[in-house]
XYZ file of C-alpha atoms in Angstrom:
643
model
C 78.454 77.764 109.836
C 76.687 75.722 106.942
C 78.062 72.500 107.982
C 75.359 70.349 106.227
C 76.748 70.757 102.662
C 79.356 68.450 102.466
C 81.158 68.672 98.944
C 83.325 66.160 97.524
C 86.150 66.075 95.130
C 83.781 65.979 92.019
C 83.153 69.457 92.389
C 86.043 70.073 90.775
C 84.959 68.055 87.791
C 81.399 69.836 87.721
C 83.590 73.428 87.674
C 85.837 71.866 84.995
C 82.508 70.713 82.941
C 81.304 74.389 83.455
C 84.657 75.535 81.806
C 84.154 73.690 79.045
C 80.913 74.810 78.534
C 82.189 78.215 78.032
C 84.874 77.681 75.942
C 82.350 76.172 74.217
C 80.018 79.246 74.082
C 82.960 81.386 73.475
C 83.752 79.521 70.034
C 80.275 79.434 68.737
C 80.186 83.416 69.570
C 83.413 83.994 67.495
C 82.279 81.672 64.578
C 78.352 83.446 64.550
C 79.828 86.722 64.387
C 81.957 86.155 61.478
C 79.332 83.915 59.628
C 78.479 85.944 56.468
C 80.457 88.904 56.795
C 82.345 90.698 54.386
C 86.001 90.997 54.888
C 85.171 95.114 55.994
C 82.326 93.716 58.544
C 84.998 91.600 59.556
C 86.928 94.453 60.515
C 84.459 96.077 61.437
C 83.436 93.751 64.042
C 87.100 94.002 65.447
C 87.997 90.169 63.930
C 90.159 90.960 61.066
C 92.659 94.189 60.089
C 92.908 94.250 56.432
C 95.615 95.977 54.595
C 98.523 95.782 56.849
C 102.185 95.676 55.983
C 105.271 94.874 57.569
C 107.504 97.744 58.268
C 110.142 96.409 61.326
C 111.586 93.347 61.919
C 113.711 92.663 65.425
C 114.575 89.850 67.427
C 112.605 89.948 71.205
C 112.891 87.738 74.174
C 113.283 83.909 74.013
C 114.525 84.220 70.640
C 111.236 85.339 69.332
C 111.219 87.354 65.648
C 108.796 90.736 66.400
C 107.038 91.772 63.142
C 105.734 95.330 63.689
C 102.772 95.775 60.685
C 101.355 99.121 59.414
C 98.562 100.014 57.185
C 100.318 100.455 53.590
C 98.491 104.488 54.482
C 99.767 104.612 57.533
C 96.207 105.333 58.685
C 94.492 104.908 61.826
C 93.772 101.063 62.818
C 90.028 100.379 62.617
C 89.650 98.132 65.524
C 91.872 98.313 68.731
C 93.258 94.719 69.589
C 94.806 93.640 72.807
C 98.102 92.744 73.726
C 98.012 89.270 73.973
C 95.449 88.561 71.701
C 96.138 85.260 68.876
C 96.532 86.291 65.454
C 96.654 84.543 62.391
C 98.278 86.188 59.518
C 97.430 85.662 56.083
C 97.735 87.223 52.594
C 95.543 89.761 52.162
C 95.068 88.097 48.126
C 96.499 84.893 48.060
C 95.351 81.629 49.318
C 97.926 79.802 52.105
C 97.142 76.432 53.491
C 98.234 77.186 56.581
C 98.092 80.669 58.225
C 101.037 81.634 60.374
C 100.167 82.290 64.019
C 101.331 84.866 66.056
C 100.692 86.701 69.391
C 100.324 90.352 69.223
C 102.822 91.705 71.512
C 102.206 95.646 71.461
C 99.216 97.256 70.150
C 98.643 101.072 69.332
C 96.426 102.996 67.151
C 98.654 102.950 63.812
C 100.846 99.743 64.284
C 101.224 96.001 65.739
C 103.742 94.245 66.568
C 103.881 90.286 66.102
C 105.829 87.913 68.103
C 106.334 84.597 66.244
C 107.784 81.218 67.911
C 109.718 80.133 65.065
C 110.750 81.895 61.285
C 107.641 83.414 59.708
C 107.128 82.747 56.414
C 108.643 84.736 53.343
C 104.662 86.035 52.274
C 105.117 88.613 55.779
C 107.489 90.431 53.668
C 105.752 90.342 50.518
C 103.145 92.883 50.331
C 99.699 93.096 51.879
C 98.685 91.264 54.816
C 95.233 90.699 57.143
C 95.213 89.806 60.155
C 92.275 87.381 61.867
C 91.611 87.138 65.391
C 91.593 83.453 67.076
C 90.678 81.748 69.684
C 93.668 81.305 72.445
C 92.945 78.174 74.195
C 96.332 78.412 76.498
C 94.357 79.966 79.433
C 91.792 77.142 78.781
C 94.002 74.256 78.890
C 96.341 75.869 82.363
C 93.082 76.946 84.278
C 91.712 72.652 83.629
C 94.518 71.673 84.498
C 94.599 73.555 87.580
C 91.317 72.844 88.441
C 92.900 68.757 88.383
C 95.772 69.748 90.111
C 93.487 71.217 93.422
C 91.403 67.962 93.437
C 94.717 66.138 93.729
C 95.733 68.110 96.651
C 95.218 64.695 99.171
C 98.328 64.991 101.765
C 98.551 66.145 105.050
C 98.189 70.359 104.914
C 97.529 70.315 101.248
C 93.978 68.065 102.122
C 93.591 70.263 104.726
C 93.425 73.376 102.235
C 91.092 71.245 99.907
C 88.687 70.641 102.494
C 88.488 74.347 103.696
C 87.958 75.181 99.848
C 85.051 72.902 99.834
C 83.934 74.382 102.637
C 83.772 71.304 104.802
C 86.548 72.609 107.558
C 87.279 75.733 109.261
C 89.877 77.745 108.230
C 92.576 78.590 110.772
C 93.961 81.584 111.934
C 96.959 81.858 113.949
C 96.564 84.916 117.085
C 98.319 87.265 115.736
C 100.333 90.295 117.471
C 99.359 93.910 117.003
C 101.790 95.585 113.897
C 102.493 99.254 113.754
C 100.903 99.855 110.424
C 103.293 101.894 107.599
C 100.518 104.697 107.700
C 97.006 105.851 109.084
C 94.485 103.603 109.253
C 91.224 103.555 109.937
C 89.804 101.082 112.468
C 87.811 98.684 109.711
C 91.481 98.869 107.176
C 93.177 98.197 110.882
C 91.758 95.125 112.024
C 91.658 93.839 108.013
C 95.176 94.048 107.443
C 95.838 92.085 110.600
C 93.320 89.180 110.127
C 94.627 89.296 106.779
C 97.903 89.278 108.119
C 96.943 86.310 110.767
C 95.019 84.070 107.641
C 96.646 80.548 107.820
C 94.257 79.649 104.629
C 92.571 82.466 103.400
C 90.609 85.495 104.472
C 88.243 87.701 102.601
C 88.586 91.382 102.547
C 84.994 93.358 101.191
C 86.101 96.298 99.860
C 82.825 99.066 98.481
C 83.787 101.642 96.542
C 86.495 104.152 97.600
C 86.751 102.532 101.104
C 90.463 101.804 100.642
C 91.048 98.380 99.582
C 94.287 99.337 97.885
C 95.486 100.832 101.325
C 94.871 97.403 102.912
C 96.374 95.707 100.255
C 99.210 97.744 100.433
C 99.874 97.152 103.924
C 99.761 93.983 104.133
C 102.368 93.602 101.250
C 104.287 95.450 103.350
C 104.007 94.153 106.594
C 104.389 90.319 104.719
C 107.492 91.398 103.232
C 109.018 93.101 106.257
C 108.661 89.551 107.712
C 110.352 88.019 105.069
C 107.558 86.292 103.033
C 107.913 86.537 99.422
C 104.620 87.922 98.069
C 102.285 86.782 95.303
C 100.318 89.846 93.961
C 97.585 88.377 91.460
C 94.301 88.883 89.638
C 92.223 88.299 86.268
C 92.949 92.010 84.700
C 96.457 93.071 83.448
C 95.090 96.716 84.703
C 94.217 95.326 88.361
C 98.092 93.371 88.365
C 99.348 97.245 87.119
C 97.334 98.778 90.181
C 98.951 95.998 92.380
C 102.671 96.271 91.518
C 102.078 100.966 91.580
C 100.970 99.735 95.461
C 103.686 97.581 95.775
C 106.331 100.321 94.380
C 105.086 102.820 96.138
C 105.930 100.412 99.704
C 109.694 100.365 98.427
C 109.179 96.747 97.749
C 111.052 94.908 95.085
C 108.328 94.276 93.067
C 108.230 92.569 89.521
C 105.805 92.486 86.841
C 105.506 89.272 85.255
C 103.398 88.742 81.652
C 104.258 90.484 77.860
C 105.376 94.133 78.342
C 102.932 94.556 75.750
C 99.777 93.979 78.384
C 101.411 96.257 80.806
C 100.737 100.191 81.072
C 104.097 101.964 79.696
C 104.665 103.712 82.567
C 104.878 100.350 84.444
C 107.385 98.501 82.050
C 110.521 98.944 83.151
C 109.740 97.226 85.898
C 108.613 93.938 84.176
C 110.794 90.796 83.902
C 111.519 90.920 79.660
C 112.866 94.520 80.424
C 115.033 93.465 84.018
C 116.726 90.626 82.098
C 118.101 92.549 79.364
C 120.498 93.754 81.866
C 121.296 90.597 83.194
C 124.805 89.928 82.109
C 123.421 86.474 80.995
C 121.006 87.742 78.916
C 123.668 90.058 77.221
C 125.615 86.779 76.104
C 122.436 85.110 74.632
C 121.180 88.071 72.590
C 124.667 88.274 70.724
C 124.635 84.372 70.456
C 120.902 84.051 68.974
C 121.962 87.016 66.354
C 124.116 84.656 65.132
C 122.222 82.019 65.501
C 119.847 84.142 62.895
C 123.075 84.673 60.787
C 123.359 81.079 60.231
C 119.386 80.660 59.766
C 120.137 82.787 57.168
C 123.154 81.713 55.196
C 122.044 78.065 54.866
C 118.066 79.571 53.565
C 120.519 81.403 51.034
C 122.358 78.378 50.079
C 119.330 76.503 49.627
C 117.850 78.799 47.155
C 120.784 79.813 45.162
C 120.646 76.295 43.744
C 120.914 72.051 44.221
C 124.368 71.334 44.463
C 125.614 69.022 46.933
C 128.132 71.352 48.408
C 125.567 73.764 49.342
C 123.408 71.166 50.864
C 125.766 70.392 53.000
C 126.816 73.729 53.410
C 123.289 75.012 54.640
C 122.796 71.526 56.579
C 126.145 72.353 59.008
C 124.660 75.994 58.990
C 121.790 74.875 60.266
C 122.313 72.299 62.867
C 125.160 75.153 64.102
C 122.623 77.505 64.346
C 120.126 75.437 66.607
C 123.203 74.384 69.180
C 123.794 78.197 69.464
C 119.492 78.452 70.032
C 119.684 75.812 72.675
C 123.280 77.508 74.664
C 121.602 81.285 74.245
C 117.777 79.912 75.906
C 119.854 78.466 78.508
C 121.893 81.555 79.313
C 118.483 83.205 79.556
C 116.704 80.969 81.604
C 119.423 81.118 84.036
C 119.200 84.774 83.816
C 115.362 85.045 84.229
C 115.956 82.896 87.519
C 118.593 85.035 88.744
C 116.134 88.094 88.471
C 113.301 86.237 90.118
C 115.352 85.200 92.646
C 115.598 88.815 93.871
C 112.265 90.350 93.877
C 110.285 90.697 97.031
C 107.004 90.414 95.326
C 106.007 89.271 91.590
C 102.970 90.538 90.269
C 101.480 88.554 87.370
C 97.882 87.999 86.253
C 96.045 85.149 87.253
C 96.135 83.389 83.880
C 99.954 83.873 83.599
C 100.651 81.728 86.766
C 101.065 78.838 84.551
C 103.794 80.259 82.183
C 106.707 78.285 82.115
C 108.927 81.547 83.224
C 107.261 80.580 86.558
C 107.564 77.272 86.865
C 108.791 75.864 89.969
C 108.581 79.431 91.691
C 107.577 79.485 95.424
C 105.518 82.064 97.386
C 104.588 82.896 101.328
C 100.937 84.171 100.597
C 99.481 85.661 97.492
C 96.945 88.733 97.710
C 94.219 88.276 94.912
C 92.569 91.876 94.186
C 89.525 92.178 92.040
C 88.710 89.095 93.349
C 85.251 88.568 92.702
C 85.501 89.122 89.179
C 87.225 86.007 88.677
C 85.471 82.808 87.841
C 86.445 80.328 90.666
C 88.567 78.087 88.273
C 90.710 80.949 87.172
C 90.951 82.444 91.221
C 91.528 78.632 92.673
C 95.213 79.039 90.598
C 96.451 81.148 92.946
C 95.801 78.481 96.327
C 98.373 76.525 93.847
C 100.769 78.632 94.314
C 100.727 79.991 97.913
C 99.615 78.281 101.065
C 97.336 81.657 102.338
C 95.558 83.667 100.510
C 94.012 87.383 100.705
C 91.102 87.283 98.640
C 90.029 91.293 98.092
C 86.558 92.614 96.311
C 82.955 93.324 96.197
C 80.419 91.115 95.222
C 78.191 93.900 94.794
C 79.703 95.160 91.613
C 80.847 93.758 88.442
C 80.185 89.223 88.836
C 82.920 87.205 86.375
C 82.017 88.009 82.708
C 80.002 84.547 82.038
C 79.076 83.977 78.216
C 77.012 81.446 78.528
C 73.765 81.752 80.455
C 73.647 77.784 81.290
C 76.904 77.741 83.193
C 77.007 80.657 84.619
C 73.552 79.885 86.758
C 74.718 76.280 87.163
C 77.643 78.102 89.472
C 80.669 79.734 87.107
C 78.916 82.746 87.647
C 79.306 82.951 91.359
C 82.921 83.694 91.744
C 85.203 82.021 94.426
C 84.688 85.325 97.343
C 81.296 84.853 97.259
C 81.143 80.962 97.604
C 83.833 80.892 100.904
C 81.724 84.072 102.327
C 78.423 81.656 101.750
C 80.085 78.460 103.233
C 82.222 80.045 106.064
C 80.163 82.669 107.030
C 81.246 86.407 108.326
C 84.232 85.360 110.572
C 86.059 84.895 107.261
C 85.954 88.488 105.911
C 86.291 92.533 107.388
C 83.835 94.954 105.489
C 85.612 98.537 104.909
C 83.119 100.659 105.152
C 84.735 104.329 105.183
C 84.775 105.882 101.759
C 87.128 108.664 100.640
C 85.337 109.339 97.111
C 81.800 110.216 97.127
C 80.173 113.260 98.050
C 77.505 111.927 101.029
C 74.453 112.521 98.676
C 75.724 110.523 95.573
C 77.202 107.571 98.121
C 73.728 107.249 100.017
C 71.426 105.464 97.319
C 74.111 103.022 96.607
C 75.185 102.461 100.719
C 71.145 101.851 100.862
C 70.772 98.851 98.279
C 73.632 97.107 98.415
C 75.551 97.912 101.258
C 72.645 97.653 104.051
C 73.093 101.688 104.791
C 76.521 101.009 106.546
C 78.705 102.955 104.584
C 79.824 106.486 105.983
C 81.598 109.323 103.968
C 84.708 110.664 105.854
C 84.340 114.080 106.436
C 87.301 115.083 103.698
C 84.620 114.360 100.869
C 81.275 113.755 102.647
C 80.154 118.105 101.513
C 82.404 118.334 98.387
C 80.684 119.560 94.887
C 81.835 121.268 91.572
C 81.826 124.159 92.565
C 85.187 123.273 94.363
C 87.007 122.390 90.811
C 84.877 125.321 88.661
C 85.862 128.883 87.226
C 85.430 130.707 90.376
C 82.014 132.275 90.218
C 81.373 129.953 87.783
C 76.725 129.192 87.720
C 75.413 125.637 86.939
C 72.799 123.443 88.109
C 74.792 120.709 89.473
C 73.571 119.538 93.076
C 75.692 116.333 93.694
C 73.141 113.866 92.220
C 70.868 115.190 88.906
C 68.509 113.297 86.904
C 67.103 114.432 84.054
C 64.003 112.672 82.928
C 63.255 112.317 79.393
C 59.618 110.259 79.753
C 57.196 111.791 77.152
C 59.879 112.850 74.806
C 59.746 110.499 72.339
C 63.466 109.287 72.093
C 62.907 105.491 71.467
C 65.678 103.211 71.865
C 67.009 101.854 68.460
C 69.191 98.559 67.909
C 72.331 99.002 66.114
C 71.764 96.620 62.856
C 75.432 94.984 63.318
C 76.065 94.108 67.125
C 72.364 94.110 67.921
C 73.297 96.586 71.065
C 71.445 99.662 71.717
C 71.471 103.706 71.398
C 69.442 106.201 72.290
C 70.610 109.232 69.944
C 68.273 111.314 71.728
C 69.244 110.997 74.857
C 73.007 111.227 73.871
C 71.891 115.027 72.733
C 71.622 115.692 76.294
C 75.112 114.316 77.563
C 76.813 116.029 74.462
C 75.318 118.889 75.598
C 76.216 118.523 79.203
C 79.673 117.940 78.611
C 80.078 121.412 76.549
C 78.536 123.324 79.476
C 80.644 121.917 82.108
C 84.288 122.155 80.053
C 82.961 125.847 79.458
C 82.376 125.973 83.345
C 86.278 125.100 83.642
C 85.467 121.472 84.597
C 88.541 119.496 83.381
C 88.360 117.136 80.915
C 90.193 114.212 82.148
C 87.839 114.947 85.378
C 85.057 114.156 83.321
C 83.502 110.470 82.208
C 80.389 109.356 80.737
C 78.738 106.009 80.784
C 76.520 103.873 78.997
C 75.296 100.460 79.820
C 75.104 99.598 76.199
C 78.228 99.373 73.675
C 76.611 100.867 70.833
C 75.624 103.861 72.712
C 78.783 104.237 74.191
C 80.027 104.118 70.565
C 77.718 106.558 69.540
C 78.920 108.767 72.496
C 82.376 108.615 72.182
C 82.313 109.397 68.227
C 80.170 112.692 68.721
C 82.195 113.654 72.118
C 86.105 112.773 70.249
C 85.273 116.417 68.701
C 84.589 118.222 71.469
C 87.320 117.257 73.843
C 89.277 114.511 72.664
C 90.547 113.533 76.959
C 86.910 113.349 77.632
C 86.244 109.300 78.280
C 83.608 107.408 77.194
C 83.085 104.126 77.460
C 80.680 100.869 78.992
C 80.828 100.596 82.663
C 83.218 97.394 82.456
C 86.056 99.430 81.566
C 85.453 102.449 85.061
C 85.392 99.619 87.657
C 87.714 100.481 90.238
C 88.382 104.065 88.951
C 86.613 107.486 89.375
C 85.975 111.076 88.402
C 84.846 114.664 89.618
C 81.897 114.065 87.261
C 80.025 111.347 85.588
C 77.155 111.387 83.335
C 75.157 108.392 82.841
C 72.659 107.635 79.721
C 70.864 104.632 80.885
C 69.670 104.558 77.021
C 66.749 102.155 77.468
C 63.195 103.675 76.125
C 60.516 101.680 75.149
C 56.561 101.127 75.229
C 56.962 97.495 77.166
C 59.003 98.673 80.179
C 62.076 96.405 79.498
C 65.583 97.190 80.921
C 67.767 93.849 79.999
C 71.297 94.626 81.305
C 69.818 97.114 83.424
C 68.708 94.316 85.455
C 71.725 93.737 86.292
C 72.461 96.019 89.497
C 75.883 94.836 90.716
C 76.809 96.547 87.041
C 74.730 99.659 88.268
C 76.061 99.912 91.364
C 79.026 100.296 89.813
C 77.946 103.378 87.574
C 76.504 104.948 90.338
C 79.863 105.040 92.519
C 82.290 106.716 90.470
C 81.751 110.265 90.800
C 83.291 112.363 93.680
C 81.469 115.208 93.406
C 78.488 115.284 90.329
C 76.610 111.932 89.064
C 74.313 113.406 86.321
C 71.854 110.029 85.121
C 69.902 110.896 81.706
C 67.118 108.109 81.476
C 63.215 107.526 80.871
C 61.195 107.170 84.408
C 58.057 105.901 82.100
C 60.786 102.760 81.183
C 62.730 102.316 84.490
C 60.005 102.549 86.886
C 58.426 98.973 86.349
C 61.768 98.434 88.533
C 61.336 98.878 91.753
C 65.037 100.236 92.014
C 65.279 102.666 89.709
C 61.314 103.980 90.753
C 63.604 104.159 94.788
C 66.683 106.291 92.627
C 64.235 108.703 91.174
C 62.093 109.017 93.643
C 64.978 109.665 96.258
C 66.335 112.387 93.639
C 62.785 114.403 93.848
C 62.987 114.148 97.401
C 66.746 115.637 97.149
C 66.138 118.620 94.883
C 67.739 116.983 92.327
C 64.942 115.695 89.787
C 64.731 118.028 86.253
C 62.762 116.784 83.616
C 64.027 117.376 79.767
C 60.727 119.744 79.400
C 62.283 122.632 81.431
C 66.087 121.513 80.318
C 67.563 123.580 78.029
C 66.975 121.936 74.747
C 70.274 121.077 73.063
C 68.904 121.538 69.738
C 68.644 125.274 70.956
C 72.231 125.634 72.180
């Protein structure tokens, strides 16, 4: 136990300053990137959409007017924004003093729909429209406030929680009886689910990949519920909340999802809160009393425009303050029926940011389980001890940290996330390491087990020999031993930077994984079994435009956007090439590690030894592949050009 670092309170503050500091970044990011652009770099860049029009209008939850906007062609939207995301919506001519804001509540790849707060103005009907991307402070302001909120915590247990999050007392466990899990276990997911289960404060649970966090998750959901807690299932990701509530579902719990339908995966909606109230007889009531409410709005916009008589003044004043006591009567009918439909789920699933919503407000919970836990940054994970008194804290610090713009405050400590600071100031009683996996061929799980995980992992005999050949064209030749790499030193095929985002490609390489994919769909390999990865955005970019013609299922994209999921085969193009040795964000090997874990049976890796070997572990990954049988170099590849 580290004992000697006694923290106090301030902490807090320094975290809070580090927030700040962020935020900070974050701005000056947004406001560099649009210096000096042209209203189609803009777009370009993903911070405007030019050209849009509206096409619906409809009245959503809460009163709110949804906009849905199309380009005037109809066309294809150039940049894909996120449910969620801030909008401000402006003219795409004229001048207005002051831009109407909106939050974008469903986003596809022709349309967007808008949800406004109050009456847009008349110009959203009026011909063309652009739309620029804003900063949202709202998770700013509820995460500092939460951070004030924990530092406050001075009474009796509450202290006692503060202290253990400070790391200057023990957290307690009560001995807990054996449970007769819901189905099998292994030993390690066993005896995790039940200290999780026996966690009076907290208790971490170290999940690497395909070892079966989800299963432990799952269970104890289960077992909590079955003992009549009501659950709290959080985290920083809408797709991580999704993966929680499927588990949840799945356990026959009642489960809610909490947050815009727009952020949730489709197949998932029905089962979030805006979509359960509509049934609510409640909610029926309000809905007919805010139409009229928008009658009345207006009738009394009419009168005022038809003319300046006194009569219809007064006429459009009664209209008006009519309308706003029917507002106030419908919002209370639906907050009484959002209540009622809280009331009876088992579990609510909601993202980490969300917690402070006012739908929530005043809402009590047993114990919440936080997955993807160490990609939080502590301020955002220490809003869930808010709201439960124990916590299950679940991922792995060896793969992808909290995304941390700015360099000075994520080494001054935002970028170590809350896991990683209780496992360093509590020690290894607080946490169970899975170490079983049920993805990886043996050979493609061993480098990775090696580095990061100490060599303790162990492939369970279900996947530990499996290889293409199982999910080919029978008969079907290629040379695909579990791990390839194919080394293109001596080639020539520089890196370039991309003039606009300043990331990197390597157009070169990219012939190779083009041509890799063709030969394995032609094998029978199918597509949605197939991913490729790139460290670097513009590469990925590059990648995905040349591969959207061969099979449009086949995904490409940066290894942010696989953690957590995984493939028969993925092919890697580590892009970097260059006379000076340098591998920026392939220093980073947590992010690596995490491209290098999510194939079950083929990881192909297309880089330049002459580049990666001045590090030491990419010079171990290559060298461990010629002692394998699985080094090629590009000289006796096929050459694509040729095919």
């Amino acid at each position: 136990m580290t004992w000697g670092m006694a923290r106090d309170v301030s902490f807090f503050d320094k975290l809070g300053s580090l927030l700040a500091q962020e935020r900070e970044a974050e701005k000056a990011r947004m406001t560099a990137l649009a210096q000096g652009l042209s209203l189609r770099e803009r777009e370009e860049q993903g911070l405007s959409v030019l050209d849009l029009e509206t096409v619906e209008e409809e009245v959503g939850l809460g009163g709110r007017i949804l906009l849905t906007l199309a380009r005037a062609d109809r066309g294809r939207l150039p940049t894909r924004l996120s449910n969620g995301d801030l909008v401000a919506v402006l003219p795409r001519r004229a001048e207005v003093k002051e831009p109407a804001k909106a939050l974008i509540s469903r986003a596809t790849s022709t349309r967007i729909q808008l949800a406004f707060d109050r009456e847009p103005p008349a110009y959203l009907s009026e011909g063309l429209l652009r739309l620029d991307v804003v900063p949202n402070d709202v998770t700013y302001e509820r995460v500092r406030a939460g951070l004030q909120r924990v530092k406050a915590m001075d009474k009796g247990q509450e202290r006692h929680k503060r202290e253990v999050l400070l790391g200057n007392e023990a957290p307690k466990f009560d001995n807990t009886k054996d449970f007769t899990p819901t189905r099998p276990l292994n030993p390690e997911q066993q005896d995790a689910a039940k200290r999780a289960l026996a966690a009076e404060d907290f208790f971490l649970v170290h999940g690497p990949p395909g070892t079966g966090k989800s299963t432990v998750l799952a269970e104890v959901a289960a077992q909590a519920v079955a003992r009549g807690e009501r659950l709290l299932c959080t985290a920083a990701s809408n797709a991580a909340v999704d993966h929680l509530l499927e588990l949840c579902l799945e356990q026959g719990l009642r489960a809610l999802r909490v947050g815009h339908p727009a952020r949730v995966a489709a197949r998932l909606q029905e089962h979030t809160l805006d979509i359960v109230v509509e049934e609510h007889p409640d909610r029926v009531v309000s809905r007919d009393l805010f139409d009229e409410a928008f009658d009345l709005f207006g009738y009394a916009r009419r009168q005022r425009s038809q003319g300046r008589s006194r009569e219809r003044f007064s006429n459009a004043r009664s209209s008006t303050a009519e309308a706003k006591d029917l507002m106030d009567e419908a919002r209370k009918l639906e907050k009484k029926a959002v209540k009622a439909v809280l009331a009876r789920a088992d579990v609510v699933c909601v993202t980490l940011a969300s917690l402070g919503s006012g739908v929530l407000a005043g809402e009590e919970f047993d114990r919440a389980l936080l997955d993807e836990a160490t990609q939080a940054t502590e301020p955002l994970a220490l809003l869930g001890f808010l709201r439960a008194p124990k916590v299950v804290l679940a991922g792995d610090p060896q793969q992808l940290p909290p995304t941390v713009l700015s360099q000075e405050a994520s080494k001054a400590g935002l970028g170590v996330s809350l896991f990683e600071r209780l496992l360093q100031d509590h020690g290894d009683d607080v946490k169970r390491m899975l170490r079983e996996q049920y993805r990886m061929n043996a050979a493609i799980m061993a480098f990775p087990s090696k580095e990061m995980y100490g060599g303790e992992l162990r492939a369970h005999p279900s996947v530990a020999d499996r290889t293409l050949d199982g999910v080919l064209n029978p008969g079907a030749q290629v040379d695909a031993p579990p791990v390839l790499y194919l080394d293109t030193a001596g080639k020539g095929f520089d890196e370039e930077v991309e003039p606009t985002t300043h990331s990197l490609l390597n157009p070169g390489e990219a012939t190779y994984v083009i041509a890799r994919v063709r030969e394995l769909l032609a094998k029978g390999l199918s597509p949605r079994e197939l991913a490729v990865i790139a460290p670097y955005s513009a590469q990925a970019r590059h990648l995905r435009e040349a591969l959207e013609a061969v099979h449009p299922d086949v995904e490409v994209d940066t290894v942010d956007a696989f953690q957590g999921r995984e493939k028969d085969a993925i092919l890697v193009s580590l892009t970097r090439s260059n006379s000076e040795g340098q591998l920026g964000f392939l220093n980073d090997l947590r992010r690596m590690n995490v491209a290098l874990t999510r194939a079950r049976r083929h990881l192909f890796v297309v880089g330049d030894s002459a580049t990666l070997s001045s590090h030491p572990f990419y010079g171990r990954f290559i060298e461990g592949t010629q002692a394998e049988g699985g080094y090629r170099s590009a000289w006796e590849w096929p050459d694509p050009a040729e095919q």
